Coordinates of C-alpha atoms (C1' of nucleotides) in Angstrom, one line a residue:
Chain A
M1 CA 0.1 -0.1 -0.2
N2 CA 2.3 2.4 -0.9
E3 CA 0.9 5.7 -2.6
K4 CA 2.5 9.0 -3.4
V5 CA 0.1 11.0 -1.3
D6 CA -3.0 11.2 -3.3
T7 CA -2.3 10.5 -7.2
K8 CA -5.1 8.9 -7.7
A9 CA -7.3 12.2 -6.8
R10 CA -5.1 13.9 -8.1
I11 CA -6.4 12.8 -11.4
L12 CA -9.8 12.4 -10.4
D13 CA -9.6 16.5 -9.8
A14 CA -8.1 17.4 -12.6
A15 CA -10.3 15.6 -15.1
E16 CA -13.1 16.7 -13.1
K17 CA -12.2 20.2 -13.5
L18 CA -10.6 19.8 -17.6
F19 CA -14.3 17.7 -18.3
G20 CA -16.0 20.3 -17.5
E21 CA -14.6 23.0 -19.3
R22 CA -13.7 21.5 -22.0
G23 CA -16.3 18.3 -22.5
F24 CA -15.2 14.5 -22.1
E25 CA -14.0 14.0 -26.0
S26 CA -11.8 17.4 -26.3
T27 CA -10.3 16.3 -23.3
S28 CA -6.9 13.9 -23.6
L29 CA -5.3 11.9 -20.7
R30 CA -2.2 13.9 -21.6
D31 CA -4.1 17.6 -20.8
I32 CA -5.4 15.5 -17.9
T33 CA -2.0 14.3 -16.4
A34 CA -0.6 17.7 -17.3
E35 CA -3.1 19.6 -15.1
A36 CA -2.4 16.4 -12.0
Q37 CA 1.6 17.2 -12.9
V38 CA 1.5 13.4 -12.8
N39 CA 3.1 10.3 -15.3
L40 CA 0.8 10.2 -17.8
A41 CA 0.8 5.9 -17.2
A42 CA -0.6 6.7 -14.3
V43 CA -4.2 7.2 -15.3
N44 CA -4.2 3.7 -16.9
Y45 CA -2.2 2.2 -13.3
H46 CA -5.3 3.4 -11.0
F47 CA -8.3 3.1 -13.3
Q48 CA -8.0 1.1 -16.3
S49 CA -8.9 3.7 -19.2
K50 CA -10.3 6.8 -20.4
D51 CA -13.9 5.5 -19.5
S52 CA -13.4 3.9 -16.3
L53 CA -11.6 7.3 -15.7
I54 CA -14.9 9.8 -17.2
D55 CA -17.4 7.1 -14.9
A56 CA -15.4 7.5 -11.5
V57 CA -15.5 10.9 -11.9
V58 CA -19.0 11.5 -12.7
A59 CA -19.9 8.7 -9.9
R60 CA -18.6 10.6 -7.4
R61 CA -20.3 13.4 -7.9
I62 CA -23.7 12.2 -8.6
E63 CA -24.1 9.8 -5.8
P64 CA -24.0 11.5 -3.2
I65 CA -26.5 13.8 -4.5
N66 CA -28.7 11.2 -5.4
R67 CA -28.2 10.4 -1.7
L68 CA -28.9 14.0 -0.8
R69 CA -32.7 14.3 -3.3
L70 CA -33.8 10.4 -1.7
G71 CA -33.1 11.8 1.9
M72 CA -34.8 15.2 0.9
L73 CA -37.5 13.1 -0.5
D74 CA -38.1 10.8 2.5
A75 CA -37.7 13.8 4.8
A76 CA -40.4 15.1 3.5
G77 CA -42.7 12.8 4.5
P78 CA -45.2 10.5 2.8
N79 CA -46.8 13.4 0.5
P80 CA -44.6 16.1 -0.5
T81 CA -45.5 19.3 -1.9
L82 CA -44.5 20.1 -5.4
E83 CA -42.0 22.6 -4.1
Q84 CA -40.6 20.2 -2.1
I85 CA -39.8 17.8 -4.7
L86 CA -38.7 20.2 -6.6
R87 CA -36.8 21.1 -4.2
A88 CA -35.1 18.0 -3.3
F89 CA -34.3 17.5 -7.4
L90 CA -32.7 20.5 -7.7
L91 CA -31.2 22.0 -4.3
P92 CA -28.6 19.0 -4.4
V93 CA -27.1 20.1 -8.0
L94 CA -27.9 24.2 -7.5
E95 CA -26.2 24.3 -4.3
L96 CA -23.1 22.9 -4.9
K97 CA -19.8 24.5 -3.1
R98 CA -17.0 23.5 -5.7
D99 CA -17.0 25.3 -9.0
A100 CA -15.8 22.4 -11.4
V101 CA -18.9 20.5 -10.4
M102 CA -21.8 22.0 -12.1
P103 CA -20.2 22.3 -15.6
L104 CA -19.2 18.4 -15.2
L105 CA -22.7 17.8 -14.8
G106 CA -23.8 19.8 -17.1
R107 CA -21.4 17.7 -19.6
T108 CA -22.3 14.7 -18.4
L109 CA -26.5 15.7 -19.4
S110 CA -25.6 16.9 -22.4
D111 CA -22.9 15.1 -24.3
P112 CA -23.1 13.5 -27.7
H113 CA -20.7 10.7 -26.4
Q114 CA -22.5 7.0 -26.2
F115 CA -20.6 6.2 -23.5
V116 CA -21.7 9.3 -21.1
E117 CA -25.3 8.3 -22.0
K118 CA -24.9 5.2 -20.4
V119 CA -23.2 6.6 -17.3
Y120 CA -26.0 8.9 -17.1
K121 CA -28.8 6.3 -17.5
K122 CA -26.6 4.4 -14.8
H123 CA -27.2 6.7 -12.2
L124 CA -30.0 9.1 -12.9
L125 CA -32.8 6.8 -14.2
A126 CA -33.8 5.7 -10.4
I127 CA -33.5 8.8 -9.4
S128 CA -35.6 9.9 -12.2
E129 CA -38.6 7.3 -11.9
R130 CA -38.9 8.4 -7.8
I131 CA -38.8 11.5 -8.8
H132 CA -42.0 10.9 -11.3
R133 CA -43.5 8.8 -8.7
E134 CA -44.2 11.9 -6.4
L135 CA -44.8 14.2 -8.3
A136 CA -47.8 12.0 -9.7
K137 CA -48.7 12.2 -5.8
A138 CA -48.5 15.7 -5.4
L139 CA -50.6 16.5 -8.9
P140 CA -53.3 13.7 -9.0
G141 CA -55.2 15.5 -11.8
L142 CA -52.1 15.5 -14.2
P143 CA -52.5 12.6 -16.9
V144 CA -49.4 10.9 -16.9
A145 CA -48.0 11.8 -20.2
E146 CA -48.3 15.9 -19.4
L147 CA -45.9 14.8 -16.2
R148 CA -43.7 12.7 -18.0
W149 CA -42.8 15.9 -20.2
R150 CA -43.0 18.4 -17.6
L151 CA -40.4 16.7 -15.6
Y152 CA -38.7 16.6 -19.0
F153 CA -38.9 20.1 -19.4
A154 CA -37.5 20.6 -15.5
A155 CA -34.6 18.9 -16.6
G156 CA -34.1 21.1 -19.2
V157 CA -33.8 23.8 -17.5
M158 CA -31.6 22.6 -14.8
T159 CA -29.5 20.8 -18.0
Y160 CA -29.3 23.7 -19.1
I161 CA -27.9 26.1 -15.6
L162 CA -25.4 23.3 -14.8
S163 CA -24.7 23.9 -18.2
W164 CA -23.6 27.8 -19.1
S165 CA -23.4 28.1 -15.4
K166 CA -19.8 29.7 -15.8
V167 CA -20.1 31.8 -18.7
L168 CA -23.8 32.9 -17.5
P169 CA -22.9 36.2 -15.9
D170 CA -20.7 37.3 -19.6
I171 CA -23.5 36.8 -21.6
S172 CA -25.6 38.4 -19.4
G173 CA -24.9 41.4 -19.4
G174 CA -24.3 40.6 -15.5
L175 CA -28.0 40.3 -15.3
C176 CA -28.0 36.7 -14.5
D177 CA -25.6 35.5 -11.5
P178 CA -25.7 32.2 -10.6
S179 CA -23.4 32.9 -7.8
D180 CA -26.3 33.4 -5.3
R181 CA -27.1 29.8 -5.3
Q182 CA -30.6 30.4 -2.7
A183 CA -31.9 32.9 -5.1
L184 CA -31.6 30.8 -8.1
I185 CA -32.9 27.7 -6.4
D186 CA -36.4 29.3 -5.3
R187 CA -35.8 31.4 -8.9
V188 CA -36.6 27.7 -10.7
I189 CA -38.6 26.3 -8.3
D190 CA -41.1 29.2 -8.6
F191 CA -40.6 28.7 -12.2
L192 CA -41.1 25.3 -12.8
A193 CA -44.1 25.4 -10.6
A194 CA -46.2 27.6 -12.1
G195 CA -45.4 25.5 -15.2
F196 CA -45.9 22.2 -13.7
R197 CA -49.2 23.5 -12.1
A198 CA -50.7 24.8 -15.8
P199 CA -54.0 23.9 -16.9
V200 CA -54.1 20.9 -19.1
N201 CA -54.1 21.4 -22.9
E202 CA -57.2 19.4 -23.5
P203 CA -57.5 19.2 -27.2
A204 CA -53.8 19.3 -28.2
F205 CA -53.4 16.2 -25.2
E206 CA -56.4 14.0 -26.5
R207 CA -54.9 14.9 -29.9
V208 CA -51.7 12.7 -28.9
L209 CA -54.0 9.7 -27.5
L210 CA -56.2 9.5 -30.1
E211 CA -53.1 9.4 -32.6
K212 CA -51.6 6.1 -30.5
E213 CA -54.8 4.5 -30.5
G214 CA -55.1 4.9 -34.6
Chain B
M1 CA -18.3 25.7 -62.9
N2 CA -18.1 22.2 -63.1
E3 CA -19.6 19.6 -60.3
K4 CA -20.5 16.2 -59.5
V5 CA -24.6 17.2 -59.6
D6 CA -24.3 18.1 -55.5
T7 CA -21.3 17.2 -54.2
K8 CA -21.3 20.1 -51.9
A9 CA -24.5 19.4 -50.7
R10 CA -24.1 15.3 -50.2
I11 CA -21.6 16.6 -48.1
L12 CA -23.7 19.2 -45.9
D13 CA -26.6 16.2 -45.8
A14 CA -24.0 13.3 -44.6
A15 CA -22.1 16.0 -42.0
E16 CA -25.4 17.3 -40.5
K17 CA -26.9 13.5 -40.4
L18 CA -23.3 12.5 -38.4
F19 CA -23.0 15.5 -36.4
G20 CA -26.4 15.2 -34.7
E21 CA -26.4 11.7 -34.1
R22 CA -22.6 11.5 -32.7
G23 CA -21.2 15.2 -31.9
F24 CA -19.0 17.4 -33.7
E25 CA -16.2 16.1 -31.8
S26 CA -16.7 12.4 -32.6
T27 CA -17.5 12.7 -36.3
S28 CA -14.3 12.6 -38.5
L29 CA -13.9 13.6 -41.6
R30 CA -13.8 10.3 -42.9
D31 CA -16.7 9.6 -41.3
I32 CA -18.7 11.5 -43.4
T33 CA -17.2 11.2 -46.5
A34 CA -18.0 7.7 -46.3
E35 CA -21.7 8.2 -46.0
A36 CA -21.7 10.8 -48.3
Q37 CA -19.7 8.7 -50.5
V38 CA -17.5 11.4 -52.2
N39 CA -13.7 11.8 -51.4
L40 CA -12.1 12.7 -48.7
A41 CA -10.2 16.0 -49.5
A42 CA -13.4 17.3 -51.2
V43 CA -14.4 18.8 -48.0
N44 CA -11.1 20.9 -47.6
Y45 CA -11.6 21.7 -51.3
H46 CA -15.5 22.4 -50.9
F47 CA -15.0 23.9 -47.3
Q48 CA -11.9 25.4 -46.2
S49 CA -11.6 23.2 -42.6
K50 CA -13.7 21.1 -40.9
D51 CA -14.6 24.0 -38.8
S52 CA -15.9 25.9 -41.9
L53 CA -17.9 22.7 -42.6
I54 CA -19.5 22.9 -39.1
D55 CA -20.0 26.6 -39.2
A56 CA -22.3 26.0 -43.2
V57 CA -23.9 23.1 -41.9
V58 CA -25.4 24.8 -38.8
A59 CA -25.9 28.0 -40.9
R60 CA -27.8 26.5 -43.1
R61 CA -30.5 25.4 -40.9
I62 CA -30.1 28.5 -38.2
E63 CA -30.4 31.1 -40.6
P64 CA -34.1 29.9 -42.1
I65 CA -35.1 29.7 -38.6
N66 CA -34.4 32.7 -37.0
R67 CA -35.6 34.9 -40.6
L68 CA -39.3 32.5 -40.1
R69 CA -38.8 33.7 -36.0
L70 CA -38.5 37.6 -36.8
G71 CA -41.1 37.2 -39.5
M72 CA -43.8 35.6 -36.8
L73 CA -43.2 38.5 -34.3
D74 CA -43.6 40.9 -36.8
A75 CA -46.9 39.4 -38.4
A76 CA -48.1 39.9 -34.6
G77 CA -48.2 43.6 -34.4
P78 CA -46.3 45.8 -32.1
N79 CA -47.3 44.3 -28.9
P80 CA -47.5 39.9 -29.6
T81 CA -48.8 38.4 -26.1
L82 CA -46.4 36.3 -24.2
E83 CA -48.1 33.1 -26.2
Q84 CA -47.4 34.5 -29.3
I85 CA -43.6 35.3 -28.9
L86 CA -42.4 32.0 -27.6
R87 CA -44.3 30.5 -30.2
A88 CA -42.4 32.9 -32.4
F89 CA -39.2 31.5 -30.6
L90 CA -39.8 27.7 -30.4
L91 CA -42.7 26.6 -33.4
P92 CA -39.6 27.3 -35.9
V93 CA -37.6 24.8 -34.2
L94 CA -39.9 22.2 -32.9
E95 CA -41.8 22.0 -36.4
L96 CA -38.9 21.0 -38.0
K97 CA -39.9 18.8 -40.8
R98 CA -36.6 17.2 -41.6
D99 CA -35.4 14.3 -38.5
A100 CA -31.8 15.1 -39.0
V101 CA -32.1 19.0 -37.8
M102 CA -33.7 18.9 -34.4
P103 CA -30.6 16.5 -33.1
L104 CA -28.4 19.2 -35.2
L105 CA -29.5 21.6 -33.4
G106 CA -29.5 20.4 -30.0
R107 CA -25.8 19.3 -30.2
T108 CA -24.8 23.2 -31.4
L109 CA -26.6 24.7 -28.6
S110 CA -25.0 22.3 -26.2
D111 CA -21.7 21.0 -27.3
P112 CA -18.4 21.9 -25.7
H113 CA -16.5 22.0 -28.6
Q114 CA -15.5 26.2 -28.1
F115 CA -16.2 26.4 -31.8
V116 CA -19.2 25.4 -31.7
E117 CA -19.7 27.9 -29.1
K118 CA -19.1 30.7 -31.2
V119 CA -21.3 29.6 -34.0
Y120 CA -24.0 29.4 -31.5
K121 CA -23.2 33.1 -30.5
K122 CA -23.1 34.4 -34.2
H123 CA -26.4 33.1 -34.8
L124 CA -28.6 33.1 -31.7
L125 CA -27.5 36.2 -30.3
A126 CA -29.0 39.0 -32.3
I127 CA -32.8 36.7 -32.6
S128 CA -32.4 36.2 -28.2
E129 CA -31.8 40.1 -27.8
R130 CA -35.6 40.6 -29.9
I131 CA -37.2 37.4 -28.2
H132 CA -36.3 39.6 -24.4
R133 CA -37.2 43.2 -26.0
E134 CA -40.9 41.4 -26.5
L135 CA -40.9 39.4 -23.7
A136 CA -40.2 43.2 -21.5
K137 CA -42.7 44.8 -23.1
A138 CA -45.4 41.8 -22.5
L139 CA -44.4 41.1 -19.2
P140 CA -44.1 44.7 -18.1
G141 CA -44.1 44.1 -14.2
L142 CA -41.6 41.3 -14.1
P143 CA -38.2 42.9 -13.0
V144 CA -35.5 42.1 -15.7
A145 CA -33.2 40.3 -13.8
E146 CA -35.8 37.7 -13.8
L147 CA -36.9 38.0 -17.0
R148 CA -33.5 37.3 -18.5
W149 CA -33.5 34.1 -16.3
R150 CA -36.7 32.5 -17.7
L151 CA -36.4 33.4 -20.6
Y152 CA -32.4 31.3 -20.3
F153 CA -34.5 28.7 -18.6
A154 CA -37.1 28.5 -21.6
A155 CA -34.2 28.2 -24.1
G156 CA -32.9 24.8 -21.5
V157 CA -36.5 23.3 -22.0
M158 CA -35.9 23.9 -25.7
T159 CA -32.1 22.9 -25.9
Y160 CA -32.9 19.6 -24.1
I161 CA -35.9 18.6 -26.4
L162 CA -33.9 19.3 -29.3
S163 CA -31.3 17.3 -27.6
W164 CA -32.8 14.3 -26.7
S165 CA -36.4 14.1 -29.5
K166 CA -34.3 11.0 -30.7
V167 CA -34.1 8.8 -27.5
L168 CA -37.3 10.4 -26.0
P169 CA -39.7 7.8 -26.9
D170 CA -37.3 4.8 -25.2
I171 CA -36.7 6.3 -22.0
S172 CA -40.1 7.1 -21.1
G173 CA -41.5 4.2 -22.1
G174 CA -43.2 5.6 -25.0
L175 CA -45.2 8.2 -23.1
C176 CA -43.3 11.1 -24.5
D177 CA -43.4 11.4 -28.5
P178 CA -42.4 14.6 -30.1
S179 CA -43.2 13.2 -33.8
D180 CA -46.6 15.3 -33.3
R181 CA -44.7 18.6 -33.6
Q182 CA -48.2 20.8 -33.0
A183 CA -49.0 19.1 -29.2
L184 CA -46.0 19.1 -28.2
I185 CA -45.5 23.4 -29.5
D186 CA -49.3 24.0 -27.4
R187 CA -47.7 21.5 -24.8
V188 CA -43.9 23.8 -24.1
I189 CA -45.9 27.3 -24.6
D190 CA -48.7 26.5 -22.2
F191 CA -45.8 25.5 -19.3
L192 CA -43.7 28.2 -20.5
A193 CA -45.8 31.1 -20.1
A194 CA -47.2 29.9 -16.9
G195 CA -43.9 29.9 -15.7
F196 CA -42.6 33.4 -16.7
R197 CA -46.2 34.5 -15.2
A198 CA -45.8 33.0 -12.1
P199 CA -45.2 35.5 -9.3
V200 CA -42.0 36.6 -8.9
N201 CA -40.7 35.4 -5.1
E202 CA -39.6 39.2 -3.9
P203 CA -37.4 38.7 -0.7
A204 CA -34.9 36.2 -3.4
F205 CA -34.9 39.1 -6.0
E206 CA -33.9 41.4 -3.2
R207 CA -31.3 39.7 -1.9
V208 CA -29.5 39.4 -5.3
L209 CA -30.1 43.4 -5.8
L210 CA -28.2 44.4 -2.2
E211 CA -25.9 41.8 -3.0
K212 CA -25.0 43.3 -6.3
E213 CA -25.1 47.0 -4.6
G214 CA -22.7 45.9 -1.9
Chain C
dT1 C1' 19.8 -5.2 5.1
dT2 C1' 17.4 -7.5 2.1
dC3 C1' 13.2 -8.6 0.1
dT4 C1' 8.6 -7.3 -1.5
dC5 C1' 5.6 -5.1 -4.5
dA6 C1' 2.9 -1.2 -5.0
dT7 C1' 3.8 2.7 -7.7
dT8 C1' 6.2 5.5 -10.6
dC9 C1' 8.2 6.8 -14.8
dA10 C1' 10.6 7.4 -19.7
dT11 C1' 9.5 5.2 -23.9
dA12 C1' 7.1 3.6 -27.6
dC13 C1' 3.2 1.0 -30.2
dG14 C1' -0.3 1.2 -33.3
dT15 C1' -4.3 3.9 -35.0
dT16 C1' -7.0 7.7 -36.4
dC17 C1' -6.8 12.6 -37.2
dG18 C1' -7.2 16.8 -40.3
dA19 C1' -4.7 18.7 -44.0
dT20 C1' -2.9 18.9 -48.2
dT21 C1' -0.5 16.9 -52.8
dA22 C1' 0.0 16.3 -57.3
dA23 C1' -1.8 13.5 -60.5
dA24 C1' -6.3 12.2 -63.0
dT25 C1' -11.0 13.7 -64.8
dC26 C1' -14.5 16.0 -66.9
dA27 C1' -17.6 19.5 -68.9
dT28 C1' -17.5 23.4 -70.9
dA29 C1' -15.7 27.2 -74.5
dC30 C1' -13.4 28.3 -78.5
Chain D
dG1 C1' -11.1 18.5 -81.5
dT2 C1' -8.6 20.9 -78.0
dA3 C1' -7.4 24.2 -74.8
dT4 C1' -9.5 25.7 -70.3
dG5 C1' -10.4 25.6 -65.9
dA6 C1' -13.2 22.8 -61.7
dT7 C1' -13.8 19.0 -59.5
dT8 C1' -12.2 14.1 -58.3
dT9 C1' -9.1 11.0 -56.7
dA10 C1' -5.1 8.7 -54.5
dA11 C1' -1.6 8.6 -51.8
dT12 C1' 0.5 10.4 -47.8
dC13 C1' 1.7 14.1 -43.8
dG14 C1' 2.6 15.6 -39.3
dA15 C1' 0.9 15.4 -35.0
dA16 C1' -2.4 14.0 -31.2
dC17 C1' -4.5 10.1 -29.5
dG18 C1' -5.6 5.9 -26.1
dT19 C1' -3.0 2.4 -24.5
dA20 C1' 1.6 -0.5 -23.0
dT21 C1' 5.6 -2.2 -21.5
dG22 C1' 9.1 -3.0 -18.7
dA23 C1' 12.6 -0.4 -16.3
dA24 C1' 13.6 3.0 -11.8
dT25 C1' 12.0 4.0 -7.2
dG26 C1' 10.4 4.3 -2.5
dA27 C1' 8.4 2.2 1.6
dG28 C1' 7.6 -1.5 4.5
dA29 C1' 7.9 -6.6 6.4
dA30 C1' 11.5 -9.9 7.6

DNA sequence: TTCTCATTCATACGTTCGATTAAATCATAC
DNA sequence: GTATGATTTAATCGAACGTATGAATGAGAA
């Protein structure tokens, strides 16, 4: 059990930073080992491949987030309100302290790389099922297809925030500053809650059902 | 002015398809020329580089969309409603006939590649300014920072739909089918309009202002 | 000390990438 | 029919990629 204090952790940190900044595919192992100031071969020694490294980098951040989400849902009792559910879904990712994590998760949720898509499904499918069940209880009048769509819209809002958090102050002329995490979370929840509670456009909804059957 | 009927167009079509499916970075020029059944060097002959090809592929689809958006806004008169503005923003991209275009635009709006980011800004900054102005008129009571955030949320919903339209029926168990474009557009507009009209969480908003001044 | 084994290191392999070249090919104008 | 200029072709370039190798290194057990 030898080890130059924390080579493995340094690789994870450097990979997290660069994956978030440049994306998974655009970041080479040489970029990562240079940033971490370790030898190139250390990556394939501690992890087995670049894909496994991606998996480890993502899992290190997503799993605590999902535990926190489940904890918040459990703490909210058997029938959480819409706002409580949305908060459990959003707060653990929008409150992240480390600057590098939000861009990393943004890439994870939007990268075309097919391996990343597998990681996404592996870590996020279960939690989205739970969220969906809770939402169905909190919004009993909402058709299930409509609910799916709206949860999907909410995931889009979250992903976009994660992806662009770094450059948002620039392109918004300073109007949008994600650094006040609590204000941002309240803002998103208010916006999404209103969307979830919007009346259902019945004609459109029935047209879909009819086309499905025909 | 010679030309084997449409080498240039075949490259554009193949690139559009593969860029959308695999992303810009993961798609090599050899993939594209194989799909288009043209010689590898044809790409650097008709376009100058891969980056220029990306620009051409994206511009070919985005520019007509933006013209349509501006046309819809102009046709709605001097004071369009919130729903009219959202429809002008969303319909031209969500109604697209060619299956390959939506994934392509999804990549364009979420790819980490810095050149793609430049393309995005080049083609979408002007239209988003116009949308922002119209929204400010339609929602006079909404603070400008709040409006920016909500427009940003709306862009997130649109981007997510574009990015995942291909796989959405699978992962939703058939509940979400983007093929009925009109129903989808109505759905998104209802959802977003409710979000835009949500009451502003004043305490959170004022906290941001205070922190900005202090 | 000496042995052991986990770790680090410099180096290289085979592949694929975007880009380039010069020759071959083709359509049109004269 | 021949000259001209646009286009296509096969072949190759140097660079960068992920991965692998075998020799050095270093700490702890004997």
